[in-house]
């Protein structure tokens, strides 16, 4: 049903199609939760999920222009829950990493899944996406040994499946059904 999915490759919505062809009404098909960050490149790994822990450890989402875009997509109703500037977001990340208290608010990349997924979708729709239909998730500015220790599965997943070293390179990610 969806181009990018975390389901196994053999799940092709045949059941939905058979039911529809038999006269069933498919309802509420738009109510699918999208995980905002799944791998989008190379094709063989498309849809493998990227843990939200990467964003929690300070991962920054940028578009093809290098702009950190999530500040532009915070809903008015929750905008005050998130950092207003990159400096404030960095202060929150640094305090969290060092187990310290801070008055700083969390980074906009930690907005709700639906909001982050929608923001990535809009960035692509408006021509600011990555070459393969996502955006970039960057944690390479963090200490490489710390990244390997805190995110070992993500480090190995990208290194082995996409030949991307997340301690030195950006990850290409996008919404995944």
Short mmCIF file of C-alpha atoms in Angstrom, two decimals:
data_model
loop_
_atom_site.label_atom_id
_atom_site.label_comp_id
_atom_site.label_asym_id
_atom_site.label_seq_id
_atom_site.Cartn_x
_atom_site.Cartn_y
_atom_site.Cartn_z
CA UNK A 1 0.00 0.00 0.00
CA UNK A 2 2.85 2.38 0.89
CA UNK A 3 6.06 2.87 -1.06
CA UNK A 4 8.27 2.75 2.03
CA UNK A 5 7.29 0.31 4.74
CA UNK A 6 8.98 -1.51 7.58
CA UNK A 7 6.96 -4.61 6.73
CA UNK A 8 8.66 -7.56 5.10
CA UNK A 9 8.98 -7.37 1.31
CA UNK A 10 6.38 -10.11 0.81
CA UNK A 11 3.63 -8.01 2.40
CA UNK A 12 2.18 -6.35 -0.67
CA UNK A 13 -1.39 -5.60 0.48
CA UNK A 14 -2.78 -8.55 -1.48
CA UNK A 15 -5.30 -9.12 1.32
CA UNK A 16 -6.55 -5.56 1.00
CA UNK A 17 -6.81 -5.94 -2.77
CA UNK A 18 -8.70 -9.26 -2.54
CA UNK A 19 -11.15 -7.83 -0.02
CA UNK A 20 -11.68 -4.72 -2.14
CA UNK A 21 -12.19 -6.78 -5.31
CA UNK A 22 -14.74 -8.90 -3.42
CA UNK A 23 -16.71 -5.76 -2.58
CA UNK A 24 -15.38 -4.84 0.84
CA UNK A 25 -15.19 -1.17 1.67
CA UNK A 26 -11.71 -0.12 2.78
CA UNK A 27 -12.13 2.52 5.43
CA UNK A 28 -9.79 4.63 7.55
CA UNK A 29 -6.83 3.76 5.33
CA UNK A 30 -5.32 7.15 6.14
CA UNK A 31 -4.94 6.24 9.81
CA UNK A 32 -1.54 4.64 9.61
CA UNK A 33 1.21 5.67 11.96
CA UNK A 34 4.39 6.56 10.14
CA UNK A 35 7.74 6.24 11.85
CA UNK A 36 9.56 9.43 10.85
CA UNK A 37 12.99 7.92 10.32
CA UNK A 38 13.49 4.81 8.25
CA UNK A 39 16.43 4.15 5.97
CA UNK A 40 15.78 5.25 2.38
CA UNK A 41 19.01 4.26 0.65
CA UNK A 42 20.23 1.91 -0.76
CA UNK A 43 17.05 0.24 -2.07
CA UNK A 44 17.73 -3.06 -0.29
CA UNK A 45 17.45 -1.41 3.12
CA UNK A 46 14.60 0.95 2.34
CA UNK A 47 12.18 0.94 5.27
CA UNK A 48 14.48 -0.44 7.96
CA UNK A 49 13.69 1.69 10.99
CA UNK A 50 16.13 4.13 12.54
CA UNK A 51 15.57 4.35 16.27
CA UNK A 52 14.25 7.57 17.73
CA UNK A 53 17.20 7.27 20.07
CA UNK A 54 19.37 8.84 17.36
CA UNK A 55 17.33 12.03 17.61
CA UNK A 56 17.23 11.71 21.39
CA UNK A 57 21.02 11.61 21.46
CA UNK A 58 21.18 14.85 19.50
CA UNK A 59 20.56 13.81 15.90
CA UNK A 60 19.69 16.81 13.74
CA UNK A 61 17.40 16.69 10.70
CA UNK A 62 18.49 18.81 7.73
CA UNK A 63 17.20 19.18 4.19
CA UNK A 64 19.10 19.22 0.89
CA UNK A 65 19.93 22.90 1.47
CA UNK A 66 21.57 22.07 4.80
CA UNK A 67 18.80 23.81 6.76
CA UNK A 68 17.70 22.43 10.11
CA UNK A 69 14.01 22.55 9.25
CA UNK A 70 12.11 21.17 12.26
CA UNK A 71 11.95 24.59 13.94
CA UNK A 72 9.57 25.57 11.11
CA UNK A 73 7.13 22.71 11.72
CA UNK A 74 6.33 22.89 15.41
CA UNK A 75 2.57 23.19 16.00
CA UNK A 76 1.55 26.40 17.75
CA UNK A 77 -0.13 24.36 20.50
CA UNK A 78 3.16 22.71 21.53
CA UNK A 79 5.77 25.16 20.23
CA UNK A 80 6.67 26.34 23.73
CA UNK A 81 7.62 22.78 24.70
CA UNK A 82 10.58 22.83 22.30
CA UNK A 83 13.80 24.78 21.98
CA UNK A 84 13.41 28.10 20.19
CA UNK A 85 17.00 28.20 18.90
CA UNK A 86 19.77 25.84 17.89
CA UNK A 87 21.76 26.98 20.93
CA UNK A 88 18.94 26.05 23.29
CA UNK A 89 18.52 22.66 21.59
CA UNK A 90 22.27 22.02 21.92
CA UNK A 91 22.15 23.01 25.59
CA UNK A 92 19.37 20.44 26.18
CA UNK A 93 21.32 17.71 24.36
CA UNK A 94 24.55 18.50 26.22
CA UNK A 95 22.76 18.52 29.58
CA UNK A 96 20.99 15.25 28.81
CA UNK A 97 24.20 13.56 27.67
CA UNK A 98 25.99 14.71 30.81
CA UNK A 99 23.05 13.81 33.11
CA UNK A 100 22.65 17.42 34.25
CA UNK A 101 19.61 19.58 34.83
CA UNK A 102 18.90 22.40 32.42
CA UNK A 103 16.18 24.93 31.81
CA UNK A 104 16.65 24.36 28.08
CA UNK A 105 13.79 22.77 26.18
CA UNK A 106 14.17 19.68 24.01
CA UNK A 107 15.14 19.93 20.32
CA UNK A 108 12.39 20.17 17.69
CA UNK A 109 13.55 16.84 16.22
CA UNK A 110 11.88 15.27 19.28
CA UNK A 111 8.44 16.49 18.24
CA UNK A 112 5.76 13.81 17.83
CA UNK A 113 6.23 11.09 15.23
CA UNK A 114 3.38 12.33 13.07
CA UNK A 115 4.72 15.87 13.09
CA UNK A 116 8.29 14.86 12.20
CA UNK A 117 7.07 12.49 9.46
CA UNK A 118 4.83 15.20 7.99
CA UNK A 119 7.69 17.74 8.06
CA UNK A 120 9.97 15.35 6.17
CA UNK A 121 7.19 14.69 3.65
CA UNK A 122 6.65 18.43 3.08
CA UNK A 123 10.38 19.08 2.69
CA UNK A 124 10.45 16.46 -0.08
CA UNK A 125 7.24 17.63 -1.71
CA UNK A 126 8.63 21.17 -1.88
CA UNK A 127 11.90 20.01 -3.48
CA UNK A 128 14.20 20.15 -0.47
CA UNK A 129 14.53 16.42 0.13
CA UNK A 130 17.57 14.21 -0.14
CA UNK A 131 18.49 12.53 -3.45
CA UNK A 132 16.51 9.39 -2.57
CA UNK A 133 13.33 10.90 -1.13
CA UNK A 134 14.22 11.57 2.48
CA UNK A 135 16.20 14.09 4.47
CA UNK A 136 19.45 13.90 6.40
CA UNK A 137 19.83 12.83 10.01
CA UNK A 138 23.17 13.94 11.40
CA UNK A 139 24.81 12.83 14.61
CA UNK A 140 28.36 13.02 13.25
CA UNK A 141 29.11 16.16 15.28
CA UNK A 142 28.97 14.08 18.48
CA UNK A 143 31.99 12.22 19.89
CA UNK A 144 32.40 9.13 17.68
CA UNK A 145 33.18 6.72 20.52
CA UNK A 146 30.14 7.91 22.43
CA UNK A 147 27.91 7.41 19.37
CA UNK A 148 29.24 3.87 18.91
CA UNK A 149 28.65 3.13 22.60
CA UNK A 150 25.16 4.68 22.86
CA UNK A 151 23.89 3.65 19.41
CA UNK A 152 25.77 0.44 18.54
CA UNK A 153 22.96 -1.12 16.50
CA UNK A 154 22.49 2.05 14.44
CA UNK A 155 26.23 2.35 13.89
CA UNK A 156 26.47 -1.25 12.65
CA UNK A 157 23.19 -1.13 10.71
CA UNK A 158 24.31 1.82 8.61
CA UNK A 159 27.93 0.69 8.30
CA UNK A 160 27.08 -2.84 7.18
CA UNK A 161 23.93 -2.24 5.14
CA UNK A 162 24.51 1.19 3.60
CA UNK A 163 28.28 1.71 3.90
CA UNK A 164 27.61 4.86 5.93
CA UNK A 165 29.68 5.65 9.02
CA UNK A 166 27.24 7.66 11.13
CA UNK A 167 30.12 9.04 13.19
CA UNK A 168 31.40 10.89 10.10
CA UNK A 169 28.49 10.92 7.63
CA UNK A 170 24.83 11.92 7.58
CA UNK A 171 22.15 9.24 7.36
CA UNK A 172 19.49 9.48 4.68
CA UNK A 173 16.11 8.85 6.31
CA UNK A 174 12.41 9.27 5.59
CA UNK A 175 8.92 8.40 6.81
CA UNK A 176 8.18 4.69 6.92
CA UNK A 177 4.76 3.05 7.23
#
